């Protein structure tokens, strides 16, 4: 059985305890993981704090940090195959997707490498003749980065990349559901030449590890990706250290198709939008909101495509839909479908787990035309389940699309340019994709409204969010300071 170690202060060690990780494709235990508890978390945060103030990091130029990030990007690209295989093994995410995504993760680090020496301060035209005032952008300090199991290398890159570019240090907590890719990433990071303690990688459970980390008095910023319920715990924890937070949470994203859309293209985008990554994607287009004029024809094509999807072992390059990461995810889908069917939703494709070992669940479509209050329309599945509603007018489409407590992504399919602009303006979501879906890039900010969280990852703004402004006042006069009892 493979055994992994945590990475603290430049050393690899076992955790205070160990836990088993299961292969989602077989349900069998395949590896032993180090479980970080209070002592390990404390050591990791203290290492990050020491590293933050140590001269080899604190005095390193931004150009120097950029060079190290470039070296890290090269190492990730060289080791993409190893990382992809591990992510597939531990999460069940298909090898087609992990291979492509991890190769792209290297580009995210390259982007932040390039940004490191472009995080500029400012000079102010101050209203006092004997003063110079300028603003320095300084790193916020120790960052606690917490990621869920899906796309961990990607979701950690958009935290580690900007944090290190800005000069912060990081303790990253990998998901206990599938920590292997992050623990292997630590081995690769170790070869890039960063000073010890700049990045520490641990894993463990919510109460003993996550809560200790996010309430630690030496943590200055918490960058979290995960579910809204965990986010609430984290915000409460951050009341202890008054750390700032950025929260990238879930979604119930609308995928809106008007009657004038390119139907074949929209069907393909919908298939990718909900069934790719076995639906375990925060931006999943999980609510199809479709013009009643084309609903039946569109659904017929979609059902045919769903039936053709190749379900299989995640390490087989032919596989298009692999298993869900955990058995809990599978049971959650079963429960939510049953509760939705009970109030009138109709299963028109899939609907039940496959009868084989592993957490396999087929592409599933629920027609909710007669069940506008079905829980499948409001609750996140994080599985390959699409809920469908028809609309008659543009105003109806907008109302249905915005009828959610989330607000992460949205998709609009139409060839009508003016309508597209009206929709872009009025959709309450952090991302609007028009005639496309599920596109990402290092340059583009990513984040949501409402229960989808706050803060943005990706792009220049994300790097600025890992800095604080320091205002510097310098008096240029050699005259004695006048009346000391008058504020200047
Ligand atoms: P989760 O919230 O259960 O867990 C996420 C992480 O938080 C894990 O590492 C977990 O150990 C940790 N955690 C749990 N309790 C904690 C506590 N009390 N304090 C600190 N940390 C704690 O999420 P999940 O079920 O692993 O992942 C799925 C969720 O993540 C979905 O809601 C999904 O939409 C969301 N997600 C969002 C994005 C995005 O960018 N917006 C991307 C991917 C996933």
Coordinates of C-alpha atoms and ligand atoms in Angstrom, one line a residue:
X1 CA 0.0 0.0 0.0
X2 CA 1.3 3.4 -0.9
X3 CA 2.1 5.8 2.0
X4 CA 2.2 9.6 1.8
X5 CA 3.8 12.2 4.1
X6 CA 3.0 15.8 5.1
X7 CA 5.4 18.7 4.3
X8 CA 6.2 21.1 7.2
X9 CA 9.2 23.5 7.3
X10 CA 10.9 21.8 4.4
X11 CA 10.7 18.3 5.9
X12 CA 8.5 15.3 5.1
X13 CA 7.0 13.5 8.1
X14 CA 4.2 11.3 9.2
X15 CA 1.2 13.0 10.8
X16 CA 0.1 12.6 14.4
X17 CA -2.2 9.9 13.1
X18 CA -2.9 8.1 9.8
X19 CA -6.0 7.4 7.8
X20 CA -6.9 5.3 4.8
X21 CA -7.8 6.6 1.4
X22 CA -10.2 4.6 -0.8
X23 CA -10.0 4.2 -4.6
X24 CA -13.4 5.6 -5.8
X25 CA -13.4 3.2 -8.8
X26 CA -13.2 0.1 -6.6
X27 CA -14.1 1.1 -3.1
X28 CA -10.8 -0.5 -1.9
X29 CA -8.3 1.1 0.4
X30 CA -5.2 2.0 -1.7
X31 CA -3.1 4.4 0.4
X32 CA -2.3 5.6 3.9
X33 CA -2.4 9.4 4.5
X34 CA -0.8 11.5 7.3
X35 CA -3.5 13.0 9.5
X36 CA -2.5 16.4 10.8
X37 CA -3.9 17.3 14.3
X38 CA -3.4 20.3 16.5
X39 CA 0.4 19.8 17.0
X40 CA 1.1 19.4 13.3
X41 CA -1.1 22.4 12.4
X42 CA 0.8 24.5 15.0
X43 CA 4.1 23.4 13.6
X44 CA 3.0 24.2 10.1
X45 CA 1.7 27.7 11.0
X46 CA 4.8 28.5 13.0
X47 CA 7.1 27.4 10.2
X48 CA 5.1 29.6 7.8
X49 CA 5.4 32.5 10.2
X50 CA 9.2 32.0 10.7
X51 CA 9.6 31.8 6.9
X52 CA 7.6 35.0 6.4
X53 CA 10.0 37.0 8.5
X54 CA 13.2 35.2 7.6
X55 CA 15.6 37.3 5.4
X56 CA 15.9 34.7 2.6
X57 CA 12.2 35.2 1.8
X58 CA 11.3 38.6 3.3
X59 CA 14.3 40.2 1.5
X60 CA 13.9 38.3 -1.8
X61 CA 13.1 40.6 -4.7
X62 CA 9.8 40.2 -6.5
X63 CA 11.8 39.2 -9.5
X64 CA 13.4 36.4 -7.4
X65 CA 10.0 35.1 -6.3
X66 CA 8.9 35.2 -9.9
X67 CA 11.9 33.1 -11.0
X68 CA 11.1 30.5 -8.3
X69 CA 7.5 30.3 -9.4
X70 CA 8.6 29.8 -13.0
X71 CA 10.9 27.0 -11.9
X72 CA 7.9 25.5 -10.0
X73 CA 5.8 25.8 -13.2
X74 CA 8.4 23.9 -15.2
X75 CA 8.6 21.1 -12.6
X76 CA 4.8 20.8 -12.6
X77 CA 4.8 20.5 -16.4
X78 CA 7.6 17.9 -16.3
X79 CA 5.7 15.9 -13.7
X80 CA 2.2 16.4 -15.0
X81 CA 1.7 12.8 -15.9
X82 CA 2.6 11.6 -12.3
X83 CA 0.3 14.2 -10.8
X84 CA -2.6 13.4 -13.2
X85 CA -2.4 9.7 -12.5
X86 CA -2.4 10.4 -8.7
X87 CA -5.4 12.7 -8.9
X88 CA -7.3 10.2 -11.0
X89 CA -6.4 7.4 -8.6
X90 CA -7.5 9.3 -5.4
X91 CA -10.5 11.3 -6.7
X92 CA -11.8 9.2 -9.5
X93 CA -11.6 12.1 -11.9
X94 CA -11.0 10.8 -15.4
X95 CA -7.5 10.7 -16.8
X96 CA -8.5 12.7 -19.9
X97 CA -9.5 15.6 -17.7
X98 CA -6.7 15.4 -15.1
X99 CA -4.0 15.2 -17.8
X100 CA -5.3 18.3 -19.6
X101 CA -6.0 20.3 -16.4
X102 CA -2.6 19.7 -14.8
X103 CA -0.7 20.7 -17.9
X104 CA -2.7 23.9 -17.7
X105 CA -2.0 24.3 -14.0
X106 CA 1.7 25.0 -14.9
X107 CA 0.4 28.0 -17.0
X108 CA -1.4 29.4 -13.9
X109 CA 1.9 29.3 -12.0
X110 CA 3.6 31.0 -15.0
X111 CA 1.0 33.7 -15.0
X112 CA 1.6 34.4 -11.3
X113 CA 5.4 34.2 -11.8
X114 CA 5.0 37.0 -14.3
X115 CA 2.8 39.0 -12.0
X116 CA 5.2 38.9 -9.0
X117 CA 7.2 42.0 -10.1
X118 CA 4.1 43.9 -11.4
X119 CA 2.4 44.3 -8.0
X120 CA 3.1 48.0 -7.8
X121 CA 2.5 50.6 -5.1
X122 CA 1.7 54.3 -5.8
X123 CA 3.0 57.8 -5.1
X124 CA 0.4 60.2 -3.9
X125 CA 0.1 63.9 -4.8
X126 CA -0.1 64.9 -1.2
X127 CA -1.6 68.2 -0.1
X128 CA 1.4 69.2 2.2
X129 CA 4.4 70.9 0.6
X130 CA 7.0 69.3 2.9
X131 CA 5.9 65.7 2.6
X132 CA 6.4 62.8 0.3
X133 CA 3.8 60.0 0.6
X134 CA 3.8 56.7 -1.1
X135 CA 2.0 53.4 -0.8
X136 CA 3.8 50.1 -0.6
X137 CA 2.0 46.9 -1.4
X138 CA 3.1 44.4 1.2
X139 CA 2.2 40.7 1.6
X140 CA -0.6 40.1 4.1
X141 CA 1.4 37.4 6.0
X142 CA 0.6 33.8 6.7
X143 CA -2.1 32.3 4.5
X144 CA -4.2 29.3 5.3
X145 CA -5.4 27.8 2.1
X146 CA -8.1 25.1 2.2
X147 CA -9.3 23.1 -0.8
X148 CA -11.9 20.5 -1.5
X149 CA -11.1 17.2 -3.3
X150 CA -12.1 18.1 -6.8
X151 CA -9.4 19.8 -8.9
X152 CA -7.2 20.3 -5.9
X153 CA -4.0 21.1 -8.0
X154 CA -6.0 23.7 -9.9
X155 CA -7.8 25.2 -6.9
X156 CA -4.6 25.3 -4.9
X157 CA -2.7 27.0 -7.8
X158 CA -5.0 30.0 -7.7
X159 CA -4.2 30.4 -4.0
X160 CA -0.5 29.4 -3.8
X161 CA 0.4 31.2 -7.0
X162 CA -0.8 34.7 -6.1
X163 CA 0.1 34.3 -2.4
X164 CA 3.8 33.5 -3.1
X165 CA 3.9 36.1 -5.9
X166 CA 2.9 38.7 -3.3
X167 CA 5.5 37.4 -0.8
X168 CA 3.1 35.6 1.6
X169 CA 3.8 32.2 3.1
X170 CA 1.2 29.4 3.0
X171 CA -0.1 26.4 5.0
X172 CA -2.2 24.4 2.5
X173 CA -4.7 21.9 3.9
X174 CA -5.5 19.3 1.3
X175 CA -8.9 17.6 1.3
X176 CA -9.0 14.5 3.5
X177 CA -11.1 12.8 0.8
X178 CA -8.3 12.7 -1.7
X179 CA -5.0 14.3 -0.5
X180 CA -2.6 12.3 -2.7
X181 CA -2.1 14.8 -5.5
X182 CA -1.3 17.7 -3.1
X183 CA 1.1 15.6 -1.0
X184 CA 2.9 14.6 -4.2
X185 CA 2.8 18.3 -5.3
X186 CA 4.7 19.1 -2.1
X187 CA 7.6 16.8 -3.2
X188 CA 7.7 18.7 -6.5
X189 CA 7.5 22.1 -4.8
X190 CA 10.4 21.0 -2.5
X191 CA 12.7 20.8 -5.6
X192 CA 11.9 24.3 -6.9
X193 CA 14.3 26.0 -4.4
X194 CA 12.0 28.1 -2.2
X195 CA 13.2 28.7 1.3
X196 CA 11.9 26.2 3.9
X197 CA 8.5 26.9 5.4
X198 CA 7.3 29.1 2.6
X199 CA 4.8 26.4 1.7
X200 CA 3.6 23.7 4.1
X201 CA 1.2 21.0 3.0
X202 CA -0.9 19.1 5.5
X203 CA -4.2 17.2 5.4
X204 CA -6.7 16.2 8.0
X205 CA -10.3 16.5 9.1
X206 CA -12.5 19.5 9.7
X207 CA -12.6 19.7 13.5
X208 CA -9.0 18.6 14.4
X209 CA -7.2 20.2 11.5
X210 CA -9.3 22.7 9.5
X211 CA -10.8 24.4 12.6
X212 CA -7.4 24.6 14.3
X213 CA -5.8 26.1 11.2
X214 CA -8.5 28.7 10.5
X215 CA -8.7 30.0 14.1
X216 CA -4.9 30.0 14.6
X217 CA -3.8 33.4 15.9
X218 CA -0.8 33.6 13.5
X219 CA -2.9 33.1 10.4
X220 CA -3.6 36.5 8.6
X221 CA -5.7 35.4 5.6
X222 CA -7.9 32.4 4.9
X223 CA -8.4 31.3 1.3
X224 CA -11.1 28.7 1.2
X225 CA -12.8 26.7 -1.5
X226 CA -15.6 24.3 -0.5
X227 CA -19.2 24.2 0.6
X228 CA -21.2 27.0 2.2
X229 CA -21.7 25.1 5.5
X230 CA -18.0 24.7 6.0
X231 CA -17.5 28.4 5.0
X232 CA -19.8 29.4 7.8
X233 CA -17.6 27.5 10.3
X234 CA -14.6 29.1 8.8
X235 CA -16.0 32.6 9.1
X236 CA -16.9 31.9 12.8
X237 CA -13.3 30.6 13.3
X238 CA -11.8 33.7 11.7
X239 CA -13.5 35.7 14.5
X240 CA -10.7 34.3 16.7
X241 CA -7.8 35.7 14.7
X242 CA -9.8 38.4 12.7
X243 CA -8.1 37.0 9.6
X244 CA -9.5 38.2 6.2
X245 CA -11.2 35.6 4.1
X246 CA -11.9 34.8 0.5
X247 CA -14.6 32.2 0.0
X248 CA -15.1 30.3 -3.3
X249 CA -18.2 28.2 -2.6
X250 CA -20.7 26.1 -4.5
X251 CA -23.3 26.9 -7.2
X252 CA -26.6 26.0 -8.8
X253 CA -25.7 27.6 -12.1
X254 CA -28.3 28.3 -14.8
X255 CA -27.7 27.2 -18.4
X256 CA -30.2 29.2 -20.5
X257 CA -31.0 28.2 -24.0
X258 CA -33.1 30.5 -26.3
X259 CA -35.0 29.2 -29.3
X260 CA -32.5 30.9 -31.7
X261 CA -29.4 29.2 -30.3
X262 CA -27.2 26.8 -32.2
X263 CA -28.8 23.7 -30.8
X264 CA -26.1 21.2 -31.4
X265 CA -23.5 23.4 -29.9
X266 CA -25.7 24.1 -26.9
X267 CA -26.3 20.4 -26.4
X268 CA -22.6 19.7 -26.4
X269 CA -21.9 22.5 -24.0
X270 CA -24.6 21.3 -21.7
X271 CA -23.2 17.8 -21.7
X272 CA -19.8 19.2 -20.8
X273 CA -21.3 21.7 -18.4
X274 CA -23.1 19.1 -16.2
X275 CA -21.6 15.6 -16.9
X276 CA -17.8 16.5 -17.2
X277 CA -16.0 15.8 -13.9
X278 CA -19.0 13.6 -13.1
X279 CA -20.8 16.8 -12.2
X280 CA -18.4 17.5 -9.4
X281 CA -17.7 21.0 -10.5
X282 CA -18.6 24.2 -8.7
X283 CA -19.5 25.8 -12.0
X284 CA -21.7 22.8 -13.2
X285 CA -24.5 24.1 -15.3
X286 CA -27.0 22.1 -13.2
X287 CA -30.2 24.0 -14.1
X288 CA -31.2 23.9 -17.8
X289 CA -33.6 26.8 -18.4
X290 CA -34.9 26.2 -21.9
X291 CA -37.3 27.9 -24.2
X292 CA -40.5 25.9 -24.3
X293 CA -40.4 26.3 -28.1
X294 CA -37.5 23.9 -28.4
X295 CA -37.6 22.1 -25.1
X296 CA -38.7 18.7 -26.4
X297 CA -36.3 18.6 -29.4
X298 CA -33.4 19.8 -27.2
X299 CA -34.2 17.2 -24.5
X300 CA -34.4 14.4 -27.0
X301 CA -30.9 15.2 -28.2
X302 CA -29.6 15.6 -24.7
X303 CA -31.0 12.3 -23.5
X304 CA -29.5 10.5 -26.6
X305 CA -26.1 12.1 -25.8
X306 CA -26.4 11.2 -22.1
X307 CA -27.1 7.6 -23.0
X308 CA -24.0 7.5 -25.2
X309 CA -21.6 8.8 -22.6
X310 CA -18.8 6.2 -21.9
X311 CA -18.9 5.4 -18.1
X312 CA -15.9 3.5 -16.9
X313 CA -12.7 3.3 -15.0
X314 CA -11.2 6.8 -14.5
X315 CA -7.7 5.7 -15.7
X316 CA -9.1 4.5 -19.1
X317 CA -8.6 7.2 -21.7
X318 CA -11.9 6.2 -23.3
X319 CA -13.9 7.0 -20.2
X320 CA -16.0 10.2 -20.2
X321 CA -17.8 9.8 -16.8
X322 CA -16.0 8.2 -13.9
X323 CA -17.1 7.4 -10.4
X324 CA -18.0 10.0 -7.8
X325 CA -15.2 10.8 -5.3
X326 CA -16.9 9.3 -2.2
X327 CA -19.8 7.0 -1.4
X328 CA -21.3 9.9 0.5
X329 CA -21.6 11.9 -2.7
X330 CA -23.4 9.0 -4.4
X331 CA -25.8 8.6 -1.5
X332 CA -26.5 12.3 -1.5
X333 CA -27.5 12.1 -5.2
X334 CA -29.9 9.2 -4.4
X335 CA -31.5 11.1 -1.6
X336 CA -31.9 14.4 -3.5
X337 CA -33.4 12.6 -6.5
X338 CA -35.9 10.7 -4.3
X339 CA -37.0 13.9 -2.6
X340 CA -37.4 15.7 -5.9
X341 CA -39.4 12.8 -7.5
X342 CA -41.7 12.8 -4.5
X343 CA -42.8 16.4 -5.4
X344 CA -43.3 15.8 -9.1
X345 CA -39.9 15.8 -10.8
X346 CA -39.7 13.2 -13.6
X347 CA -36.5 11.2 -14.2
X348 CA -36.0 11.2 -18.0
X349 CA -32.4 9.7 -18.0
X350 CA -30.4 7.8 -15.5
X351 CA -31.6 8.2 -11.9
X352 CA -30.0 5.4 -9.9
X353 CA -26.4 4.3 -9.1
X354 CA -24.9 1.7 -11.4
X355 CA -24.8 -1.9 -10.0
X356 CA -21.1 -2.3 -9.9
X357 CA -18.2 -1.8 -7.4
X358 CA -17.2 1.9 -6.9
X359 CA -19.2 5.1 -6.7
X360 CA -20.6 5.1 -10.2
X361 CA -23.6 7.2 -11.0
X362 CA -24.9 7.7 -14.5
X363 CA -25.8 11.0 -16.3
X364 CA -29.2 11.9 -15.0
X365 CA -31.8 14.3 -16.2
X366 CA -34.8 15.4 -14.1
X367 CA -37.7 17.3 -15.9
X368 CA -39.0 19.7 -13.3
X369 CA -41.8 21.3 -15.4
X370 CA -44.4 20.2 -12.9
X371 CA -42.2 20.5 -9.8
X372 CA -41.1 24.1 -9.5
X373 CA -40.3 23.7 -5.8
X374 CA -38.3 20.5 -6.2
X375 CA -35.1 20.5 -4.0
X376 CA -33.0 19.5 -7.0
X377 CA -33.6 23.0 -8.4
X378 CA -32.1 24.7 -5.3
X379 CA -29.6 22.2 -3.7
X380 CA -26.2 21.4 -5.1
X381 CA -25.8 17.8 -6.1
X382 CA -22.1 17.9 -6.9
X383 CA -22.9 14.9 -9.2
X384 CA -24.0 14.3 -12.8
X385 CA -27.6 15.4 -12.3
X386 CA -29.3 18.0 -14.5
X387 CA -32.7 19.7 -13.5
X388 CA -34.7 21.1 -16.4
X389 CA -37.3 24.0 -16.5
X390 CA -39.0 25.5 -19.5
X391 CA -39.7 29.2 -20.1
X392 CA -41.9 31.3 -22.4
X393 CA -40.4 34.8 -22.3
X394 CA -37.0 36.4 -21.7
X395 CA -38.3 37.9 -18.5
X396 CA -39.3 34.4 -17.3
X397 CA -35.8 33.0 -18.2
X398 CA -34.1 35.7 -16.1
X399 CA -36.5 35.2 -13.2
X400 CA -35.8 31.5 -13.1
X401 CA -32.1 31.9 -13.6
X402 CA -31.7 34.4 -10.7
X403 CA -34.1 32.3 -8.5
X404 CA -31.1 30.9 -6.5
X405 CA -29.3 31.6 -3.3
X406 CA -26.0 31.0 -5.2
X407 CA -24.5 33.1 -8.0
X408 CA -21.3 31.6 -9.3
X409 CA -21.6 30.9 -13.0
X410 CA -24.2 31.2 -15.8
X411 CA -24.5 30.3 -19.5
X412 CA -26.6 32.0 -22.2
X413 CA -27.1 30.5 -25.6
X414 CA -28.6 32.8 -28.2
X415 CA -27.6 34.3 -31.5
X416 CA -29.5 37.6 -30.7
X417 CA -26.7 40.1 -29.8
X418 CA -29.0 42.6 -28.0
X419 CA -30.7 39.9 -26.0
X420 CA -27.3 38.5 -25.0
X421 CA -26.3 42.0 -23.7
X422 CA -29.5 42.3 -21.7
X423 CA -28.9 38.9 -20.1
X424 CA -25.3 39.7 -19.3
X425 CA -26.3 42.9 -17.5
X426 CA -29.1 41.3 -15.4
X427 CA -27.8 37.8 -14.5
X428 CA -26.6 37.7 -10.9
X429 CA -23.5 35.6 -11.2
X430 CA -19.7 36.1 -11.1
X431 CA -19.3 34.5 -14.6
X432 CA -21.5 34.8 -17.7
X433 CA -20.5 32.5 -20.5
X434 CA -22.2 33.4 -23.8
X435 CA -22.5 30.6 -26.4
X436 CA -19.8 28.7 -24.5
X437 CA -19.5 27.1 -21.0
X438 CA -16.8 25.9 -18.5
X439 CA -13.9 28.0 -19.9
X440 CA -11.2 29.2 -17.5
X441 CA -8.0 31.1 -17.9
X442 CA -5.3 32.4 -15.4
X443 CA -6.1 36.0 -16.5
X444 CA -9.8 35.9 -15.7
X445 CA -11.2 36.5 -12.2
X446 CA -13.4 33.7 -10.8
X447 CA -15.9 33.9 -7.9
X448 CA -19.5 34.5 -7.0
X449 CA -22.4 36.3 -5.3
X450 CA -24.6 35.2 -2.4
X451 CA -23.9 31.6 -1.1
X452 CA -21.3 31.2 -3.8
X453 CA -19.0 33.3 -1.6
X454 CA -16.9 36.5 -1.9
X455 CA -13.5 37.4 -3.2
X456 CA -12.1 36.6 -6.6
X457 CA -9.4 34.1 -7.7
X458 CA -7.5 34.5 -10.9
X459 CA -6.3 37.6 -12.6
X460 CA -4.3 40.6 -11.2
X461 CA -6.9 41.4 -8.6
X462 CA -6.3 38.0 -6.9
X463 CA -2.6 38.9 -6.4
X464 CA -3.5 42.3 -4.9
X465 CA -5.8 40.6 -2.5
X466 CA -2.7 38.9 -0.9
X467 CA -1.3 42.3 -0.2
X468 CA -2.0 45.2 2.2
X469 CA -1.2 48.8 1.6
X470 CA 1.3 50.5 3.8
X471 CA 1.2 54.3 3.7
X472 CA 4.7 55.9 4.1
X473 CA 5.1 59.6 5.1
X474 CA 8.5 61.2 4.7
X475 CA 9.0 64.8 5.8
X476 CA 11.4 66.7 3.4
X477 CA 11.8 69.9 5.4
X478 CA 14.9 70.5 7.6
X479 CA 13.0 73.2 9.6
X480 CA 12.0 72.2 13.2
X481 CA 8.6 70.6 13.5
X482 CA 6.1 73.4 14.2
X483 CA 3.5 73.4 17.0
X484 CA 3.5 69.8 18.3
X485 CA -0.1 70.1 19.5
X486 CA -1.6 70.7 16.1
X487 CA -2.3 67.7 13.9
X488 CA -0.5 68.2 10.5
Ligands
LIG1 P1 -16.2 20.9 2.2 O1 -16.7 22.3 2.4 O2 -16.9 19.8 2.9 O3 -14.7 20.7 2.4 C1 -13.7 21.6 1.9 C2 -12.5 21.6 2.8 O4 -12.8 22.2 4.0 C3 -11.9 20.2 3.1 O5 -10.5 20.3 3.0 C4 -12.3 20.0 4.6 O6 -11.5 19.2 5.3 C5 -12.3 21.5 5.1 N1 -13.1 21.6 6.3 C6 -14.1 20.9 6.7 N2 -14.6 21.5 7.9 C7 -13.8 22.5 8.3 C8 -13.7 23.4 9.4 N3 -14.6 23.3 10.4 N4 -12.8 24.3 9.3 C9 -11.9 24.4 8.3 N5 -11.9 23.6 7.3 C10 -12.8 22.6 7.2 O7 -16.4 20.8 0.6 P2 -16.3 19.4 -0.2 O8 -17.5 18.7 0.0 O9 -15.0 18.8 0.0 O10 -16.3 20.0 -1.7 C11 -17.4 20.3 -2.4 C12 -17.8 21.8 -2.3 O11 -16.8 22.6 -2.8 C13 -19.0 22.0 -3.1 O12 -19.9 22.9 -2.5 C14 -18.4 22.8 -4.3 O13 -19.3 23.6 -5.0 C15 -17.3 23.6 -3.7 N6 -16.4 24.0 -4.7 C16 -16.3 25.3 -5.0 C17 -15.4 25.8 -6.0 C18 -15.3 27.2 -6.4 O14 -14.2 27.6 -6.9 N7 -16.2 28.1 -6.1 C19 -14.6 24.8 -6.6 C20 -14.7 23.5 -6.3 C21 -15.6 23.1 -5.3

